Amino acid sequence: MADQKIFAGPRLRRLRNARGLTQTAMAEGLGISPSYLNLIERNQRPLTVQLILKLASVYKVDPHELQGEARGSVAALKEVFGDPLLAGELPGDQELIDLAETAPNASAAMIKLFRAYREQAERLSDLN
């Protein structure tokens, strides 16, 4: 984890919001400035190992949760945007990562909708 920069701003923001904390309150709990927390939440700064350990101890967060699960969503989003219906619309990897991390529920809904669309298209094809 020390060699890898972890940009987990959206996950950290969701964690803070789930606990009903303001940026100022969370920053105080972590011993950092609210402006620094704001930079982290906007992915302008990575989480440091010290900050990850502090999050784990103060907010009982599993450090692995902060590394995210965007990889699987990114692969599924590539499949969605790779469909011929969306030919030429494939966003770059970073854009897909940003989408998966900043809007995980919207990403999951888009993937679910695409899979339902594909399943219906296959059923229709089988009827013909």
mmCIF file with all atom_site columns, C-alpha atoms in Angstrom:
data_model
loop_
_atom_site.group_PDB
_atom_site.id
_atom_site.type_symbol
_atom_site.label_atom_id
_atom_site.label_alt_id
_atom_site.label_comp_id
_atom_site.label_asym_id
_atom_site.label_entity_id
_atom_site.label_seq_id
_atom_site.pdbx_PDB_ins_code
_atom_site.Cartn_x
_atom_site.Cartn_y
_atom_site.Cartn_z
_atom_site.occupancy
_atom_site.B_iso_or_equiv
_atom_site.pdbx_formal_charge
_atom_site.auth_seq_id
_atom_site.auth_comp_id
_atom_site.auth_asym_id
_atom_site.auth_atom_id
_atom_site.pdbx_PDB_model_num
ATOM 1   C CA . MET A 1 1   ? 0.000   0.000   0.000   1.00 0.00 ? 1   MET A CA 1
ATOM 2   C CA . ALA A 1 2   ? 2.958   2.327   0.651   1.00 0.00 ? 2   ALA A CA 1
ATOM 3   C CA . ASP A 1 3   ? 4.192   2.183   -2.956  1.00 0.00 ? 3   ASP A CA 1
ATOM 4   C CA . GLN A 1 4   ? 0.790   2.885   -4.447  1.00 0.00 ? 4   GLN A CA 1
ATOM 5   C CA . LYS A 1 5   ? -0.929  6.269   -4.329  1.00 0.00 ? 5   LYS A CA 1
ATOM 6   C CA . ILE A 1 6   ? -4.503  5.882   -3.227  1.00 0.00 ? 6   ILE A CA 1
ATOM 7   C CA . PHE A 1 7   ? -6.931  8.470   -4.511  1.00 0.00 ? 7   PHE A CA 1
ATOM 8   C CA . ALA A 1 8   ? -10.108 7.670   -2.621  1.00 0.00 ? 8   ALA A CA 1
ATOM 9   C CA . GLY A 1 9   ? -11.817 11.042  -2.420  1.00 0.00 ? 9   GLY A CA 1
ATOM 10  C CA . PRO A 1 10  ? -15.338 9.941   -3.346  1.00 0.00 ? 10  PRO A CA 1
ATOM 11  C CA . ARG A 1 11  ? -15.166 6.939   -0.981  1.00 0.00 ? 11  ARG A CA 1
ATOM 12  C CA . LEU A 1 12  ? -13.914 9.187   1.809   1.00 0.00 ? 12  LEU A CA 1
ATOM 13  C CA . ARG A 1 13  ? -16.724 11.684  1.110   1.00 0.00 ? 13  ARG A CA 1
ATOM 14  C CA . ARG A 1 14  ? -19.326 8.874   1.245   1.00 0.00 ? 14  ARG A CA 1
ATOM 15  C CA . LEU A 1 15  ? -17.819 7.665   4.520   1.00 0.00 ? 15  LEU A CA 1
ATOM 16  C CA . ARG A 1 16  ? -17.995 11.179  5.967   1.00 0.00 ? 16  ARG A CA 1
ATOM 17  C CA . ASN A 1 17  ? -21.565 11.737  4.768   1.00 0.00 ? 17  ASN A CA 1
ATOM 18  C CA . ALA A 1 18  ? -22.688 8.332   6.062   1.00 0.00 ? 18  ALA A CA 1
ATOM 19  C CA . ARG A 1 19  ? -21.491 9.360   9.510   1.00 0.00 ? 19  ARG A CA 1
ATOM 20  C CA . GLY A 1 20  ? -23.189 12.762  9.272   1.00 0.00 ? 20  GLY A CA 1
ATOM 21  C CA . LEU A 1 21  ? -19.908 14.642  9.618   1.00 0.00 ? 21  LEU A CA 1
ATOM 22  C CA . THR A 1 22  ? -18.905 17.971  8.167   1.00 0.00 ? 22  THR A CA 1
ATOM 23  C CA . GLN A 1 23  ? -15.504 18.297  6.550   1.00 0.00 ? 23  GLN A CA 1
ATOM 24  C CA . THR A 1 24  ? -14.405 20.347  9.546   1.00 0.00 ? 24  THR A CA 1
ATOM 25  C CA . ALA A 1 25  ? -15.519 17.689  12.040  1.00 0.00 ? 25  ALA A CA 1
ATOM 26  C CA . MET A 1 26  ? -13.846 14.850  10.145  1.00 0.00 ? 26  MET A CA 1
ATOM 27  C CA . ALA A 1 27  ? -10.683 16.885  9.619   1.00 0.00 ? 27  ALA A CA 1
ATOM 28  C CA . GLU A 1 28  ? -10.469 17.553  13.355  1.00 0.00 ? 28  GLU A CA 1
ATOM 29  C CA . GLY A 1 29  ? -10.893 13.840  14.076  1.00 0.00 ? 29  GLY A CA 1
ATOM 30  C CA . LEU A 1 30  ? -8.074  13.041  11.659  1.00 0.00 ? 30  LEU A CA 1
ATOM 31  C CA . GLY A 1 31  ? -5.790  15.851  12.806  1.00 0.00 ? 31  GLY A CA 1
ATOM 32  C CA . ILE A 1 32  ? -5.680  17.565  9.404   1.00 0.00 ? 32  ILE A CA 1
ATOM 33  C CA . SER A 1 33  ? -7.012  20.853  8.080   1.00 0.00 ? 33  SER A CA 1
ATOM 34  C CA . PRO A 1 34  ? -10.447 21.043  6.468   1.00 0.00 ? 34  PRO A CA 1
ATOM 35  C CA . SER A 1 35  ? -8.840  22.417  3.304   1.00 0.00 ? 35  SER A CA 1
ATOM 36  C CA . TYR A 1 36  ? -6.542  19.382  3.084   1.00 0.00 ? 36  TYR A CA 1
ATOM 37  C CA . LEU A 1 37  ? -9.521  17.049  3.557   1.00 0.00 ? 37  LEU A CA 1
ATOM 38  C CA . ASN A 1 38  ? -11.303 18.940  0.789   1.00 0.00 ? 38  ASN A CA 1
ATOM 39  C CA . LEU A 1 39  ? -8.343  18.343  -1.547  1.00 0.00 ? 39  LEU A CA 1
ATOM 40  C CA . ILE A 1 40  ? -8.373  14.634  -0.693  1.00 0.00 ? 40  ILE A CA 1
ATOM 41  C CA . GLU A 1 41  ? -12.127 14.382  -1.307  1.00 0.00 ? 41  GLU A CA 1
ATOM 42  C CA . ARG A 1 42  ? -11.670 15.999  -4.729  1.00 0.00 ? 42  ARG A CA 1
ATOM 43  C CA . ASN A 1 43  ? -8.829  13.561  -5.567  1.00 0.00 ? 43  ASN A CA 1
ATOM 44  C CA . GLN A 1 44  ? -6.332  16.411  -5.659  1.00 0.00 ? 44  GLN A CA 1
ATOM 45  C CA . ARG A 1 45  ? -4.235  14.665  -2.996  1.00 0.00 ? 45  ARG A CA 1
ATOM 46  C CA . PRO A 1 46  ? -3.784  10.954  -2.282  1.00 0.00 ? 46  PRO A CA 1
ATOM 47  C CA . LEU A 1 47  ? -4.435  9.354   1.065   1.00 0.00 ? 47  LEU A CA 1
ATOM 48  C CA . THR A 1 48  ? -1.213  8.862   2.996   1.00 0.00 ? 48  THR A CA 1
ATOM 49  C CA . VAL A 1 49  ? -0.488  5.665   4.894   1.00 0.00 ? 49  VAL A CA 1
ATOM 50  C CA . GLN A 1 50  ? -0.677  7.631   8.150   1.00 0.00 ? 50  GLN A CA 1
ATOM 51  C CA . LEU A 1 51  ? -4.082  9.001   7.227   1.00 0.00 ? 51  LEU A CA 1
ATOM 52  C CA . ILE A 1 52  ? -5.366  5.557   6.241   1.00 0.00 ? 52  ILE A CA 1
ATOM 53  C CA . LEU A 1 53  ? -4.247  4.196   9.611   1.00 0.00 ? 53  LEU A CA 1
ATOM 54  C CA . LYS A 1 54  ? -5.901  7.133   11.370  1.00 0.00 ? 54  LYS A CA 1
ATOM 55  C CA . LEU A 1 55  ? -9.164  6.511   9.466   1.00 0.00 ? 55  LEU A CA 1
ATOM 56  C CA . ALA A 1 56  ? -8.983  2.858   10.483  1.00 0.00 ? 56  ALA A CA 1
ATOM 57  C CA . SER A 1 57  ? -8.535  3.675   14.162  1.00 0.00 ? 57  SER A CA 1
ATOM 58  C CA . VAL A 1 58  ? -10.839 6.700   14.510  1.00 0.00 ? 58  VAL A CA 1
ATOM 59  C CA . TYR A 1 59  ? -13.673 5.627   12.199  1.00 0.00 ? 59  TYR A CA 1
ATOM 60  C CA . LYS A 1 60  ? -13.192 1.832   12.282  1.00 0.00 ? 60  LYS A CA 1
ATOM 61  C CA . VAL A 1 61  ? -12.663 1.664   8.517   1.00 0.00 ? 61  VAL A CA 1
ATOM 62  C CA . ASP A 1 62  ? -11.081 -1.358  6.867   1.00 0.00 ? 62  ASP A CA 1
ATOM 63  C CA . PRO A 1 63  ? -8.061  0.089   5.016   1.00 0.00 ? 63  PRO A CA 1
ATOM 64  C CA . HIS A 1 64  ? -8.806  -2.181  2.049   1.00 0.00 ? 64  HIS A CA 1
ATOM 65  C CA . GLU A 1 65  ? -12.203 -0.496  1.623   1.00 0.00 ? 65  GLU A CA 1
ATOM 66  C CA . LEU A 1 66  ? -10.402 2.713   0.758   1.00 0.00 ? 66  LEU A CA 1
ATOM 67  C CA . GLN A 1 67  ? -8.646  1.049   -2.161  1.00 0.00 ? 67  GLN A CA 1
ATOM 68  C CA . GLY A 1 68  ? -12.020 0.646   -3.789  1.00 0.00 ? 68  GLY A CA 1
ATOM 69  C CA . GLU A 1 69  ? -13.742 -1.824  -5.968  1.00 0.00 ? 69  GLU A CA 1
ATOM 70  C CA . ALA A 1 70  ? -13.853 0.306   -9.100  1.00 0.00 ? 70  ALA A CA 1
ATOM 71  C CA . ARG A 1 71  ? -11.844 -2.174  -11.204 1.00 0.00 ? 71  ARG A CA 1
ATOM 72  C CA . GLY A 1 72  ? -14.756 -4.550  -11.728 1.00 0.00 ? 72  GLY A CA 1
ATOM 73  C CA . SER A 1 73  ? -17.092 -1.682  -12.496 1.00 0.00 ? 73  SER A CA 1
ATOM 74  C CA . VAL A 1 74  ? -14.611 -0.201  -14.957 1.00 0.00 ? 74  VAL A CA 1
ATOM 75  C CA . ALA A 1 75  ? -14.425 -3.495  -16.848 1.00 0.00 ? 75  ALA A CA 1
ATOM 76  C CA . ALA A 1 76  ? -18.224 -3.705  -16.962 1.00 0.00 ? 76  ALA A CA 1
ATOM 77  C CA . LEU A 1 77  ? -18.498 -0.068  -18.078 1.00 0.00 ? 77  LEU A CA 1
ATOM 78  C CA . LYS A 1 78  ? -16.026 -0.789  -20.890 1.00 0.00 ? 78  LYS A CA 1
ATOM 79  C CA . GLU A 1 79  ? -18.358 -3.578  -21.975 1.00 0.00 ? 79  GLU A CA 1
ATOM 80  C CA . VAL A 1 80  ? -21.326 -1.180  -21.914 1.00 0.00 ? 80  VAL A CA 1
ATOM 81  C CA . PHE A 1 81  ? -19.562 1.487   -23.965 1.00 0.00 ? 81  PHE A CA 1
ATOM 82  C CA . GLY A 1 82  ? -18.103 -1.130  -26.297 1.00 0.00 ? 82  GLY A CA 1
ATOM 83  C CA . ASP A 1 83  ? -21.560 -2.097  -27.546 1.00 0.00 ? 83  ASP A CA 1
ATOM 84  C CA . PRO A 1 84  ? -22.139 -1.295  -31.250 1.00 0.00 ? 84  PRO A CA 1
ATOM 85  C CA . LEU A 1 85  ? -25.093 0.887   -30.226 1.00 0.00 ? 85  LEU A CA 1
ATOM 86  C CA . LEU A 1 86  ? -22.573 3.248   -28.622 1.00 0.00 ? 86  LEU A CA 1
ATOM 87  C CA . ALA A 1 87  ? -19.908 2.944   -31.319 1.00 0.00 ? 87  ALA A CA 1
ATOM 88  C CA . GLY A 1 88  ? -17.320 5.677   -31.035 1.00 0.00 ? 88  GLY A CA 1
ATOM 89  C CA . GLU A 1 89  ? -18.445 6.746   -27.569 1.00 0.00 ? 89  GLU A CA 1
ATOM 90  C CA . LEU A 1 90  ? -15.910 4.786   -25.480 1.00 0.00 ? 90  LEU A CA 1
ATOM 91  C CA . PRO A 1 91  ? -14.549 7.077   -22.764 1.00 0.00 ? 91  PRO A CA 1
ATOM 92  C CA . GLY A 1 92  ? -10.927 6.751   -21.712 1.00 0.00 ? 92  GLY A CA 1
ATOM 93  C CA . ASP A 1 93  ? -9.843  4.606   -18.778 1.00 0.00 ? 93  ASP A CA 1
ATOM 94  C CA . GLN A 1 94  ? -9.503  7.556   -16.404 1.00 0.00 ? 94  GLN A CA 1
ATOM 95  C CA . GLU A 1 95  ? -12.984 8.799   -17.251 1.00 0.00 ? 95  GLU A CA 1
ATOM 96  C CA . LEU A 1 96  ? -14.414 5.339   -16.556 1.00 0.00 ? 96  LEU A CA 1
ATOM 97  C CA . ILE A 1 97  ? -12.510 5.132   -13.258 1.00 0.00 ? 97  ILE A CA 1
ATOM 98  C CA . ASP A 1 98  ? -13.837 8.561   -12.286 1.00 0.00 ? 98  ASP A CA 1
ATOM 99  C CA . LEU A 1 99  ? -17.381 7.494   -13.171 1.00 0.00 ? 99  LEU A CA 1
ATOM 100 C CA . ALA A 1 100 ? -17.106 4.252   -11.192 1.00 0.00 ? 100 ALA A CA 1
ATOM 101 C CA . GLU A 1 101 ? -15.619 5.985   -8.152  1.00 0.00 ? 101 GLU A CA 1
ATOM 102 C CA . THR A 1 102 ? -17.655 9.179   -8.038  1.00 0.00 ? 102 THR A CA 1
ATOM 103 C CA . ALA A 1 103 ? -21.006 7.688   -9.011  1.00 0.00 ? 103 ALA A CA 1
ATOM 104 C CA . PRO A 1 104 ? -20.933 4.002   -8.047  1.00 0.00 ? 104 PRO A CA 1
ATOM 105 C CA . ASN A 1 105 ? -24.721 3.682   -7.809  1.00 0.00 ? 105 ASN A CA 1
ATOM 106 C CA . ALA A 1 106 ? -25.257 5.323   -11.199 1.00 0.00 ? 106 ALA A CA 1
ATOM 107 C CA . SER A 1 107 ? -22.534 3.111   -12.686 1.00 0.00 ? 107 SER A CA 1
ATOM 108 C CA . ALA A 1 108 ? -24.140 -0.013  -11.238 1.00 0.00 ? 108 ALA A CA 1
ATOM 109 C CA . ALA A 1 109 ? -27.548 1.042   -12.576 1.00 0.00 ? 109 ALA A CA 1
ATOM 110 C CA . MET A 1 110 ? -26.083 1.696   -16.032 1.00 0.00 ? 110 MET A CA 1
ATOM 111 C CA . ILE A 1 111 ? -24.442 -1.743  -16.035 1.00 0.00 ? 111 ILE A CA 1
ATOM 112 C CA . LYS A 1 112 ? -27.660 -3.416  -14.868 1.00 0.00 ? 112 LYS A CA 1
ATOM 113 C CA . LEU A 1 113 ? -29.684 -1.609  -17.532 1.00 0.00 ? 113 LEU A CA 1
ATOM 114 C CA . PHE A 1 114 ? -27.203 -2.585  -20.244 1.00 0.00 ? 114 PHE A CA 1
ATOM 115 C CA . ARG A 1 115 ? -27.277 -6.237  -19.212 1.00 0.00 ? 115 ARG A CA 1
ATOM 116 C CA . ALA A 1 116 ? -31.083 -6.241  -19.286 1.00 0.00 ? 116 ALA A CA 1
ATOM 117 C CA . TYR A 1 117 ? -30.996 -4.600  -22.727 1.00 0.00 ? 117 TYR A CA 1
ATOM 118 C CA . ARG A 1 118 ? -28.533 -7.199  -23.999 1.00 0.00 ? 118 ARG A CA 1
ATOM 119 C CA . GLU A 1 119 ? -30.602 -10.059 -22.562 1.00 0.00 ? 119 GLU A CA 1
ATOM 120 C CA . GLN A 1 120 ? -33.740 -8.738  -24.265 1.00 0.00 ? 120 GLN A CA 1
ATOM 121 C CA . ALA A 1 121 ? -31.874 -8.309  -27.556 1.00 0.00 ? 121 ALA A CA 1
ATOM 122 C CA . GLU A 1 122 ? -30.718 -11.943 -27.346 1.00 0.00 ? 122 GLU A CA 1
ATOM 123 C CA . ARG A 1 123 ? -34.270 -13.123 -26.627 1.00 0.00 ? 123 ARG A CA 1
ATOM 124 C CA . LEU A 1 124 ? -35.566 -11.162 -29.594 1.00 0.00 ? 124 LEU A CA 1
ATOM 125 C CA . SER A 1 125 ? -32.842 -12.623 -31.781 1.00 0.00 ? 125 SER A CA 1
ATOM 126 C CA . ASP A 1 126 ? -33.805 -16.140 -30.672 1.00 0.00 ? 126 ASP A CA 1
ATOM 127 C CA . LEU A 1 127 ? -37.413 -15.496 -31.711 1.00 0.00 ? 127 LEU A CA 1
ATOM 128 C CA . ASN A 1 128 ? -36.354 -14.610 -35.245 1.00 0.00 ? 128 ASN A CA 1
#
